mmCIF file of C-alpha atoms in Angstrom:
data_model
loop_
_atom_site.group_PDB
_atom_site.id
_atom_site.type_symbol
_atom_site.label_atom_id
_atom_site.label_comp_id
_atom_site.label_asym_id
_atom_site.label_seq_id
_atom_site.Cartn_x
_atom_site.Cartn_y
_atom_site.Cartn_z
ATOM 1 C CA TYR A 1 -24.091 18.642 -13.616
ATOM 2 C CA ASP A 2 -21.107 18.248 -15.929
ATOM 3 C CA ARG A 3 -20.530 14.500 -15.904
ATOM 4 C CA PHE A 4 -17.031 14.800 -17.381
ATOM 5 C CA ARG A 5 -15.721 17.836 -15.522
ATOM 6 C CA ASN A 6 -11.936 17.872 -14.950
ATOM 7 C CA ARG A 7 -11.458 14.994 -17.367
ATOM 8 C CA LEU A 8 -9.549 14.494 -20.596
ATOM 9 C CA MET A 9 -12.025 13.311 -23.213
ATOM 10 C CA PHE A 10 -11.657 10.416 -25.659
ATOM 11 C CA PRO A 11 -14.279 9.566 -28.294
ATOM 12 C CA ILE A 12 -15.360 5.917 -28.400
ATOM 13 C CA ARG A 13 -16.062 4.731 -31.932
ATOM 14 C CA ASP A 14 -17.641 1.599 -33.370
ATOM 15 C CA THR A 15 -15.828 -0.562 -35.934
ATOM 16 C CA ALA A 16 -17.025 1.736 -38.732
ATOM 17 C CA GLY A 17 -15.397 4.741 -37.048
ATOM 18 C CA ARG A 18 -18.646 6.410 -35.924
ATOM 19 C CA THR A 19 -18.536 8.103 -32.509
ATOM 20 C CA VAL A 20 -21.055 6.390 -30.203
ATOM 21 C CA ALA A 21 -19.890 7.508 -26.741
ATOM 22 C CA PHE A 22 -17.127 9.187 -24.757
ATOM 23 C CA THR A 23 -14.775 8.264 -21.958
ATOM 24 C CA GLY A 24 -13.127 10.764 -19.628
ATOM 25 C CA ARG A 25 -9.740 10.253 -17.939
ATOM 26 C CA ALA A 26 -9.528 12.001 -14.546
ATOM 27 C CA LEU A 27 -7.075 14.904 -14.390
ATOM 28 C CA LEU A 28 -7.237 15.139 -10.579
ATOM 29 C CA LYS A 29 -5.636 12.447 -8.405
ATOM 30 C CA ASP A 30 -8.496 12.348 -5.901
ATOM 31 C CA ALA A 31 -11.166 11.697 -8.542
ATOM 32 C CA GLU A 32 -13.726 9.044 -7.667
ATOM 33 C CA ALA A 33 -13.054 7.027 -10.832
ATOM 34 C CA LYS A 34 -9.952 7.045 -13.015
ATOM 35 C CA TYR A 35 -12.024 6.539 -16.194
ATOM 36 C CA LEU A 36 -15.674 7.468 -16.635
ATOM 37 C CA ASN A 37 -17.760 6.354 -19.625
ATOM 38 C CA SER A 38 -20.930 7.690 -21.173
ATOM 39 C CA PRO A 39 -24.060 5.861 -20.002
ATOM 40 C CA GLU A 40 -24.926 2.806 -22.086
ATOM 41 C CA THR A 41 -27.373 3.403 -24.943
ATOM 42 C CA GLU A 42 -28.672 1.516 -27.969
ATOM 43 C CA LEU A 43 -25.526 2.645 -29.781
ATOM 44 C CA PHE A 44 -23.059 2.104 -26.931
ATOM 45 C CA LYS A 45 -22.844 -1.112 -24.967
ATOM 46 C CA LYS A 46 -19.542 -1.802 -23.193
ATOM 47 C CA SER A 47 -19.868 -5.524 -23.853
ATOM 48 C CA GLU A 48 -20.001 -4.875 -27.623
ATOM 49 C CA ILE A 49 -17.488 -2.045 -28.196
ATOM 50 C CA LEU A 50 -13.694 -2.339 -28.207
ATOM 51 C CA PHE A 51 -11.887 0.975 -27.951
ATOM 52 C CA GLY A 52 -9.616 1.538 -30.948
ATOM 53 C CA MET A 53 -10.932 -1.360 -33.052
ATOM 54 C CA ASP A 54 -11.794 1.022 -35.925
ATOM 55 C CA ARG A 55 -8.088 1.965 -36.151
ATOM 56 C CA ALA A 56 -6.624 -1.444 -35.254
ATOM 57 C CA LYS A 57 -8.621 -3.956 -37.313
ATOM 58 C CA ASP A 58 -6.423 -3.828 -40.439
ATOM 59 C CA ALA A 59 -3.231 -4.155 -38.391
ATOM 60 C CA ILE A 60 -4.730 -7.055 -36.428
ATOM 61 C CA ARG A 61 -5.467 -8.859 -39.677
ATOM 62 C CA THR A 62 -1.965 -8.122 -41.028
ATOM 63 C CA ARG A 63 -0.037 -9.057 -37.870
ATOM 64 C CA GLY A 64 -2.228 -12.012 -36.990
ATOM 65 C CA PHE A 65 -2.976 -11.034 -33.394
ATOM 66 C CA ALA A 66 -4.724 -8.392 -31.289
ATOM 67 C CA LEU A 67 -2.883 -6.685 -28.432
ATOM 68 C CA LEU A 68 -5.297 -6.005 -25.551
ATOM 69 C CA VAL A 69 -4.564 -3.286 -22.967
ATOM 70 C CA GLU A 70 -6.576 -1.687 -20.162
ATOM 71 C CA GLY A 71 -6.683 2.060 -20.731
ATOM 72 C CA GLN A 72 -6.971 4.692 -23.414
ATOM 73 C CA PHE A 73 -3.509 6.122 -22.657
ATOM 74 C CA ASP A 74 -1.974 2.649 -23.046
ATOM 75 C CA LEU A 75 -3.626 2.279 -26.439
ATOM 76 C CA ILE A 76 -2.760 5.739 -27.774
ATOM 77 C CA LEU A 77 0.911 5.563 -26.781
ATOM 78 C CA LEU A 78 1.260 2.058 -28.247
ATOM 79 C CA HIS A 79 -0.318 3.178 -31.519
ATOM 80 C CA GLN A 80 2.062 6.152 -31.620
ATOM 81 C CA VAL A 81 5.148 3.899 -31.502
ATOM 82 C CA GLY A 82 3.857 1.469 -34.122
ATOM 83 C CA PHE A 83 1.777 -1.129 -32.250
ATOM 84 C CA THR A 84 -1.302 -0.290 -34.297
ATOM 85 C CA ASN A 85 -2.953 -3.654 -33.611
ATOM 86 C CA THR A 86 -3.715 -2.541 -30.032
ATOM 87 C CA ILE A 87 -7.280 -2.460 -28.688
ATOM 88 C CA ALA A 88 -8.689 -1.687 -25.230
ATOM 89 C CA LEU A 89 -11.695 -2.560 -23.116
ATOM 90 C CA SER A 90 -14.078 0.059 -21.734
ATOM 91 C CA GLY A 91 -14.205 -0.950 -18.096
ATOM 92 C CA THR A 92 -15.495 -4.484 -18.545
ATOM 93 C CA ALA A 93 -14.240 -8.026 -19.124
ATOM 94 C CA LEU A 94 -14.060 -9.613 -22.554
ATOM 95 C CA SER A 95 -17.507 -10.719 -23.666
ATOM 96 C CA ASN A 96 -18.456 -13.250 -26.334
ATOM 97 C CA ILE A 97 -19.364 -10.332 -28.621
ATOM 98 C CA HIS A 98 -15.913 -8.805 -28.094
ATOM 99 C CA LEU A 99 -14.283 -12.130 -28.906
ATOM 100 C CA SER A 100 -16.344 -12.730 -32.031
ATOM 101 C CA LEU A 101 -15.370 -9.220 -33.147
ATOM 102 C CA ILE A 102 -11.655 -9.931 -32.661
ATOM 103 C CA LYS A 103 -11.937 -13.313 -34.375
ATOM 104 C CA ARG A 104 -13.103 -11.630 -37.571
ATOM 105 C CA TYR A 105 -9.511 -10.485 -37.985
ATOM 106 C CA ALA A 106 -7.300 -12.943 -36.033
ATOM 107 C CA ASP A 107 -7.437 -16.012 -33.798
ATOM 108 C CA ASN A 108 -4.577 -14.904 -31.555
ATOM 109 C CA LEU A 109 -4.809 -12.607 -28.521
ATOM 110 C CA MET A 110 -1.951 -10.956 -26.634
ATOM 111 C CA LEU A 111 -2.687 -9.589 -23.151
ATOM 112 C CA ALA A 112 -0.664 -6.633 -21.857
ATOM 113 C CA LEU A 113 -2.512 -5.874 -18.618
ATOM 114 C CA ASP A 114 -1.099 -4.458 -15.386
ATOM 115 C CA ALA A 115 0.954 -6.783 -13.170
ATOM 116 C CA ASP A 116 -0.990 -5.969 -9.985
ATOM 117 C CA ARG A 117 -3.676 -8.186 -8.464
ATOM 118 C CA ALA A 118 -6.484 -6.598 -10.481
ATOM 119 C CA GLY A 119 -4.487 -6.925 -13.700
ATOM 120 C CA LEU A 120 -3.695 -10.592 -13.064
ATOM 121 C CA LEU A 121 -7.331 -11.298 -12.289
ATOM 122 C CA ALA A 122 -8.405 -9.584 -15.504
ATOM 123 C CA SER A 123 -5.808 -11.560 -17.457
ATOM 124 C CA ALA A 124 -7.096 -14.850 -16.055
ATOM 125 C CA LYS A 125 -10.748 -14.039 -16.805
ATOM 126 C CA ASN A 126 -10.104 -12.679 -20.276
ATOM 127 C CA ALA A 127 -7.831 -15.572 -21.191
ATOM 128 C CA TYR A 128 -10.391 -18.099 -19.947
ATOM 129 C CA ALA A 129 -13.108 -16.531 -22.107
ATOM 130 C CA ALA A 130 -10.842 -16.373 -25.165
ATOM 131 C CA LEU A 131 -9.612 -19.964 -24.820
ATOM 132 C CA GLN A 132 -13.207 -21.176 -24.685
ATOM 133 C CA THR A 133 -13.770 -19.770 -28.167
ATOM 134 C CA GLY A 134 -10.720 -21.570 -29.586
ATOM 135 C CA MET A 135 -8.355 -18.595 -29.563
ATOM 136 C CA ARG A 136 -4.674 -18.843 -28.668
ATOM 137 C CA VAL A 137 -3.677 -16.525 -25.833
ATOM 138 C CA LYS A 138 -0.336 -15.106 -24.721
ATOM 139 C CA ALA A 139 0.545 -12.580 -22.037
ATOM 140 C CA VAL A 140 3.287 -9.966 -21.724
ATOM 141 C CA ARG A 141 5.278 -9.828 -18.475
ATOM 142 C CA LEU A 142 5.260 -6.233 -17.202
ATOM 143 C CA PRO A 143 7.232 -4.878 -14.233
ATOM 144 C CA HIS A 144 5.114 -4.563 -11.112
ATOM 145 C CA GLY A 145 3.653 -1.065 -10.804
ATOM 146 C CA LYS A 146 4.122 -0.185 -14.484
ATOM 147 C CA ASP A 147 1.595 -0.313 -17.299
ATOM 148 C CA PRO A 148 2.272 -0.394 -21.062
ATOM 149 C CA ALA A 149 2.016 3.410 -21.279
ATOM 150 C CA ASP A 150 4.808 3.808 -18.695
ATOM 151 C CA LEU A 151 7.100 1.413 -20.566
ATOM 152 C CA VAL A 152 6.443 2.821 -24.021
ATOM 153 C CA LYS A 153 6.903 6.384 -22.799
ATOM 154 C CA ASP A 154 10.254 5.621 -21.111
ATOM 155 C CA THR A 155 11.770 2.731 -23.091
ATOM 156 C CA PRO A 156 9.815 1.654 -26.213
ATOM 157 C CA GLN A 157 12.466 -0.941 -27.069
ATOM 158 C CA ASP A 158 11.989 -2.623 -23.681
ATOM 159 C CA PHE A 159 8.283 -3.085 -24.352
ATOM 160 C CA LYS A 160 9.059 -4.428 -27.822
ATOM 161 C CA ARG A 161 11.470 -6.942 -26.261
ATOM 162 C CA ARG A 162 8.887 -8.015 -23.700
ATOM 163 C CA LEU A 163 6.326 -8.438 -26.464
ATOM 164 C CA GLY A 164 8.728 -10.753 -28.289
ATOM 165 C CA GLU A 165 9.240 -12.751 -25.080
ATOM 166 C CA ALA A 166 5.516 -13.112 -24.367
ATOM 167 C CA GLU A 167 4.540 -16.537 -23.037
ATOM 168 C CA SER A 168 1.439 -18.621 -23.543
ATOM 169 C CA ILE A 169 -1.107 -17.775 -20.856
ATOM 170 C CA VAL A 170 -0.493 -21.149 -19.169
ATOM 171 C CA GLU A 171 3.283 -20.610 -18.955
ATOM 172 C CA PHE A 172 2.697 -16.991 -17.913
ATOM 173 C CA PHE A 173 0.675 -17.988 -14.841
ATOM 174 C CA LEU A 174 3.027 -20.854 -14.032
ATOM 175 C CA SER A 175 5.849 -18.283 -13.910
ATOM 176 C CA VAL A 176 3.816 -15.803 -11.859
ATOM 177 C CA LEU A 177 2.705 -18.425 -9.346
ATOM 178 C CA GLY A 178 6.150 -20.017 -9.212
ATOM 179 C CA GLY A 179 7.617 -16.660 -8.211
ATOM 180 C CA ALA A 180 4.939 -16.031 -5.584
ATOM 181 C CA GLU A 181 4.655 -19.479 -4.007
ATOM 182 C CA ARG A 182 7.878 -20.879 -2.553
ATOM 183 C CA ASP A 183 6.183 -23.748 -0.758
ATOM 184 C CA PRO A 184 5.745 -26.712 -3.217
ATOM 185 C CA HIS A 185 2.396 -27.771 -1.780
ATOM 186 C CA ARG A 186 0.953 -24.278 -2.024
ATOM 187 C CA LEU A 187 2.222 -24.000 -5.575
ATOM 188 C CA VAL A 188 0.295 -27.171 -6.462
ATOM 189 C CA VAL A 189 -2.873 -25.731 -4.882
ATOM 190 C CA ALA A 190 -2.427 -22.415 -6.692
ATOM 191 C CA VAL A 191 -1.847 -24.139 -10.044
ATOM 192 C CA GLU A 192 -4.934 -26.299 -9.522
ATOM 193 C CA ARG A 193 -7.082 -23.246 -8.918
ATOM 194 C CA THR A 194 -5.716 -20.867 -11.542
ATOM 195 C CA VAL A 195 -3.858 -22.734 -14.291
ATOM 196 C CA LEU A 196 -5.726 -26.020 -14.715
ATOM 197 C CA PRO A 197 -9.035 -24.284 -15.538
ATOM 198 C CA LEU A 198 -7.216 -22.532 -18.393
ATOM 199 C CA VAL A 199 -5.728 -25.805 -19.643
ATOM 200 C CA ALA A 200 -9.096 -27.545 -19.398
ATOM 201 C CA VAL A 201 -10.843 -25.126 -21.790
ATOM 202 C CA ILE A 202 -8.185 -25.196 -24.535
ATOM 203 C CA GLN A 203 -10.112 -26.439 -27.557
ATOM 204 C CA SER A 204 -7.327 -28.236 -29.448
ATOM 205 C CA PRO A 205 -6.617 -31.702 -27.938
ATOM 206 C CA LEU A 206 -2.997 -31.538 -29.133
ATOM 207 C CA GLU A 207 -2.399 -28.113 -27.590
ATOM 208 C CA ARG A 208 -4.158 -29.155 -24.391
ATOM 209 C CA GLU A 209 -1.920 -32.227 -24.117
ATOM 210 C CA HIS A 210 1.140 -30.049 -24.756
ATOM 211 C CA PHE A 211 0.274 -27.788 -21.818
ATOM 212 C CA VAL A 212 -0.562 -30.750 -19.603
ATOM 213 C CA GLY A 213 3.057 -31.808 -20.090
ATOM 214 C CA ILE A 214 4.349 -28.320 -19.259
ATOM 215 C CA VAL A 215 2.297 -28.209 -16.025
ATOM 216 C CA ALA A 216 3.516 -31.681 -15.057
ATOM 217 C CA ARG A 217 7.183 -30.724 -15.560
ATOM 218 C CA THR A 218 6.722 -27.495 -13.592
ATOM 219 C CA LEU A 219 5.177 -29.301 -10.624
ATOM 220 C CA GLY A 220 7.431 -32.351 -10.855
ATOM 221 C CA SER A 221 4.304 -34.454 -11.233
ATOM 222 C CA SER A 222 3.183 -37.046 -13.747
ATOM 223 C CA VAL A 223 1.299 -36.226 -16.924
ATOM 224 C CA GLU A 224 -1.379 -38.708 -15.887
ATOM 225 C CA ALA A 225 -1.947 -36.947 -12.555
ATOM 226 C CA VAL A 226 -2.349 -33.543 -14.219
ATOM 227 C CA ARG A 227 -4.566 -34.952 -16.970
ATOM 228 C CA SER A 228 -6.834 -36.685 -14.452
ATOM 229 C CA SER A 229 -7.257 -33.374 -12.576
ATOM 230 C CA LEU A 230 -8.565 -31.456 -15.592
ATOM 231 C CA PRO A 231 -12.240 -32.573 -15.484
ATOM 232 C CA LYS A 232 -12.507 -31.180 -11.955
ATOM 233 C CA HIS A 233 -11.498 -27.695 -13.042
ATOM 234 C CA THR A 234 -13.730 -26.608 -15.907
ATOM 235 C CA LYS A 235 -14.696 -23.340 -14.224
ATOM 236 C CA LEU A 236 -12.483 -20.473 -13.165
ATOM 237 C CA LYS A 237 -13.764 -20.658 -9.591
ATOM 238 C CA GLU A 238 -14.291 -23.340 -7.001
ATOM 239 C CA GLU A 239 -16.254 -24.197 -3.906
ATOM 240 C CA VAL A 240 -14.749 -22.544 -0.856
ATOM 241 C CA ASP A 241 -15.724 -25.433 1.385
ATOM 242 C CA GLY A 242 -12.295 -26.975 0.798
ATOM 243 C CA ALA A 243 -9.707 -25.400 3.101
ATOM 244 C CA TYR A 244 -7.563 -22.794 1.369
ATOM 245 C CA VAL A 245 -4.134 -22.102 2.822
ATOM 246 C CA PRO A 246 -3.213 -18.457 2.170
ATOM 247 C CA GLN A 247 0.298 -17.446 1.236
ATOM 248 C CA ASN A 248 2.722 -16.917 4.119
ATOM 249 C CA LYS A 249 6.485 -16.712 4.240
ATOM 250 C CA THR A 250 6.521 -19.597 6.716
ATOM 251 C CA PRO A 251 3.923 -22.383 6.598
ATOM 252 C CA VAL A 252 1.358 -21.961 9.359
ATOM 253 C CA LYS A 253 -1.177 -24.624 10.211
ATOM 254 C CA GLU A 254 -4.590 -22.999 10.364
ATOM 255 C CA THR A 255 -7.921 -24.279 11.563
ATOM 256 C CA VAL A 256 -10.766 -24.454 9.070
ATOM 257 C CA GLN A 257 -12.475 -21.620 10.961
ATOM 258 C CA VAL A 258 -9.447 -19.336 10.573
ATOM 259 C CA THR A 259 -9.139 -20.235 6.895
ATOM 260 C CA HIS A 260 -12.744 -19.246 6.132
ATOM 261 C CA GLU A 261 -12.482 -16.164 8.344
ATOM 262 C CA ARG A 262 -9.491 -14.943 6.311
ATOM 263 C CA PHE A 263 -11.442 -15.573 3.114
ATOM 264 C CA ILE A 264 -14.300 -13.413 4.424
ATOM 265 C CA LYS A 265 -11.919 -10.593 5.389
ATOM 266 C CA ALA A 266 -10.252 -10.808 1.981
ATOM 267 C CA ALA A 267 -13.652 -10.445 0.297
ATOM 268 C CA LEU A 268 -14.324 -7.308 2.378
ATOM 269 C CA ILE A 269 -11.072 -5.828 1.053
ATOM 270 C CA VAL A 270 -11.709 -6.763 -2.595
ATOM 271 C CA TYR A 271 -15.406 -5.766 -2.622
ATOM 272 C CA PRO A 272 -15.831 -2.819 -0.180
ATOM 273 C CA ASP A 273 -19.205 -1.076 0.011
ATOM 274 C CA THR A 274 -21.000 -3.757 -2.012
ATOM 275 C CA PRO A 275 -24.068 -5.883 -1.183
ATOM 276 C CA LEU A 276 -21.703 -8.849 -0.760
ATOM 277 C CA ALA A 277 -19.593 -6.943 1.802
ATOM 278 C CA LYS A 278 -22.688 -5.896 3.765
ATOM 279 C CA GLN A 279 -23.985 -9.467 3.830
ATOM 280 C CA LEU A 280 -20.619 -10.897 4.919
ATOM 281 C CA THR A 281 -20.241 -8.264 7.665
ATOM 282 C CA SER A 282 -23.774 -8.794 8.982
ATOM 283 C CA GLU A 283 -23.549 -12.586 9.023
ATOM 284 C CA TYR A 284 -20.040 -12.569 10.499
ATOM 285 C CA ALA A 285 -21.315 -10.407 13.370
ATOM 286 C CA ARG A 286 -24.237 -12.794 13.905
ATOM 287 C CA ILE A 287 -21.978 -15.872 13.958
ATOM 288 C CA ILE A 288 -19.086 -14.461 16.012
ATOM 289 C CA GLY A 289 -20.839 -11.722 17.996
ATOM 290 C CA THR A 290 -18.501 -8.930 16.877
ATOM 291 C CA LEU A 291 -17.736 -7.126 13.634
ATOM 292 C CA PRO A 292 -14.789 -8.430 11.594
ATOM 293 C CA THR A 293 -11.522 -6.675 12.433
ATOM 294 C CA PRO A 294 -9.197 -5.536 9.602
ATOM 295 C CA GLU A 295 -6.302 -7.855 8.829
ATOM 296 C CA GLU A 296 -3.317 -7.515 6.499
ATOM 297 C CA LEU A 297 -3.594 -10.269 3.897
ATOM 298 C CA GLY A 298 -1.321 -11.440 1.098
ATOM 299 C CA GLU A 299 -1.905 -10.724 -2.589
ATOM 300 C CA ARG A 300 -2.500 -14.427 -3.225
ATOM 301 C CA ILE A 301 -5.657 -14.784 -1.135
ATOM 302 C CA LEU A 302 -7.015 -11.483 -2.520
ATOM 303 C CA PHE A 303 -6.413 -12.811 -6.028
ATOM 304 C CA GLU A 304 -8.189 -16.087 -5.204
ATOM 305 C CA VAL A 305 -11.194 -14.225 -3.775
ATOM 306 C CA GLY A 306 -11.414 -12.208 -6.985
ATOM 307 C CA LEU A 307 -11.409 -15.396 -9.053
ATOM 308 C CA LEU A 308 -14.058 -16.924 -6.814
ATOM 309 C CA PHE A 309 -16.622 -14.107 -6.763
ATOM 310 C CA GLY A 310 -16.008 -12.364 -10.110
ATOM 311 C CA GLU A 311 -16.587 -8.728 -11.006
ATOM 312 C CA ALA A 312 -19.954 -7.784 -9.505
ATOM 313 C CA PRO A 313 -21.022 -10.446 -6.988
ATOM 314 C CA THR A 314 -24.476 -10.346 -5.428
ATOM 315 C CA ALA A 315 -25.132 -10.559 -1.710
ATOM 316 C CA GLU A 316 -26.106 -14.219 -2.151
ATOM 317 C CA ALA A 317 -22.703 -15.090 -3.648
ATOM 318 C CA GLY A 318 -21.210 -15.459 -0.156
ATOM 319 C CA GLU A 319 -23.763 -17.949 1.174
ATOM 320 C CA ASP A 320 -21.583 -21.039 0.717
ATOM 321 C CA LEU A 321 -18.614 -19.360 2.377
ATOM 322 C CA LEU A 322 -20.726 -18.155 5.315
ATOM 323 C CA ARG A 323 -22.320 -21.579 5.735
ATOM 324 C CA ALA A 324 -18.923 -23.265 5.822
ATOM 325 C CA PHE A 325 -17.589 -20.625 8.225
ATOM 326 C CA GLU A 326 -20.521 -21.004 10.628
ATOM 327 C CA ARG A 327 -20.213 -24.778 10.560
ATOM 328 C CA ALA A 328 -16.502 -24.533 11.396
ATOM 329 C CA VAL A 329 -17.174 -22.078 14.247
ATOM 330 C CA LEU A 330 -19.923 -24.252 15.736
ATOM 331 C CA THR A 331 -17.803 -27.397 15.403
ATOM 332 C CA GLU A 332 -14.946 -25.806 17.338
ATOM 333 C CA ARG A 333 -17.378 -24.523 19.975
ATOM 334 C CA LEU A 334 -18.866 -27.993 20.323
ATOM 335 C CA ASP A 335 -15.393 -29.481 20.812
ATOM 336 C CA GLY A 336 -14.803 -26.942 23.609
ATOM 337 C CA ALA A 337 -18.161 -27.704 25.228
ATOM 338 C CA VAL A 338 -17.472 -31.473 25.145
ATOM 339 C CA THR A 339 -14.091 -30.895 26.781
ATOM 340 C CA ARG A 340 -15.720 -28.816 29.530
ATOM 341 C CA LEU A 341 -18.351 -31.528 29.998
ATOM 342 C CA ARG A 342 -15.683 -34.201 30.523
ATOM 343 C CA LEU A 343 -13.786 -32.020 32.982
ATOM 344 C CA ALA A 344 -16.988 -31.294 34.917
ATOM 345 C CA GLU A 345 -17.859 -34.998 35.014
ATOM 346 C CA SER A 346 -14.381 -35.974 36.218
ATOM 347 C CA SER A 347 -14.536 -33.368 39.006
ATOM 348 C CA LYS A 348 -18.162 -34.309 39.841
ATOM 349 C CA ASP A 349 -19.302 -30.721 39.255
ATOM 350 C CA GLU A 350 -23.044 -31.240 38.768
ATOM 351 C CA GLU A 351 -23.738 -27.597 37.919
ATOM 352 C CA GLY A 352 -20.862 -27.591 35.407
ATOM 353 C CA VAL A 353 -22.140 -30.830 33.843
ATOM 354 C CA LYS A 354 -25.606 -29.349 33.482
ATOM 355 C CA GLU A 355 -24.311 -26.146 31.823
ATOM 356 C CA ALA A 356 -21.987 -28.050 29.479
ATOM 357 C CA LEU A 357 -24.747 -30.478 28.456
ATOM 358 C CA THR A 358 -27.098 -27.590 27.672
ATOM 359 C CA GLU A 359 -24.377 -25.914 25.598
ATOM 360 C CA CYS A 360 -23.656 -29.150 23.705
ATOM 361 C CA LYS A 361 -27.350 -29.622 22.906
ATOM 362 C CA ASP A 362 -27.779 -26.015 21.729
ATOM 363 C CA ILE A 363 -24.721 -26.167 19.466
ATOM 364 C CA SER A 364 -25.682 -29.584 18.102
ATOM 365 C CA ALA A 365 -29.149 -28.278 17.257
ATOM 366 C CA ARG A 366 -27.621 -25.338 15.346
ATOM 367 C CA LEU A 367 -25.294 -27.652 13.480
#
């Protein structure tokens, strides 16, 4: 059938300007995918093609930086108002091939991605990849719910102002997290998980030390404390075995079991209808005895889950989380069984003692 029916078509060209594929923007609101690309071929690989690079490469070289956006409309409208150094991805994260292509023309990258959870996650991943190659990365602060195309269409001068006020990616995320996390302790945790990995991969020792100082001032901590934390955060994800406290308006003390349970439910929201979601649902039902119930979660924990599992996680990606969750559940059950055993012993309830002992042994064996 017509793969691109009811879609506005854009040709995708290589750096020489030769058309190698097409992308279609949905014209109907209920379309399954907003953008749909041609299947990958020998000529078209999403990890090797940057949309608009054939038109933008000279401007990137002249201006000294590439402006990266998410969609074709963003790129076309920005080019129309003079930002001809704009390029766009084709539904994938920045790859090493993308970065080597950009670095032919400039060592500086400006991110102008959406301000929603998905956009922030993409900014973090793309910045991390770019910093690893020695590039300098900045990000543009966009109003929540608006993309570059919206701003340029309504107020081009506002976008130009925001571009001039763009912050380094480290300062950008410090500002974003500082606005989202009012509790000082949670801000420290969020910075450790999102910002320090970015600082750790900055190639220049002088620049890295500069941003260590900025992080320390933001947190009210010492430079030595921040610097000593860097070796622990060389990847943009972490083990989930450490308790994560999700964002709440008022601090709530949670058990380890509840913490992991919320992480599982967040993963089901971020990755619906995936092998990971099926595995998490099945194992949750085995551990608890019922299917997970929906729960309204904050943007912060959804963002953290995205950083943890990446773009296309496999079913096995949730094994560590499930193992930690089951251990926490069994530990709490064992505590309850021990309490019941003591009560039965104190009341000389022989049948109760026998049942509680059996339960303790069963749970201990599972642990």
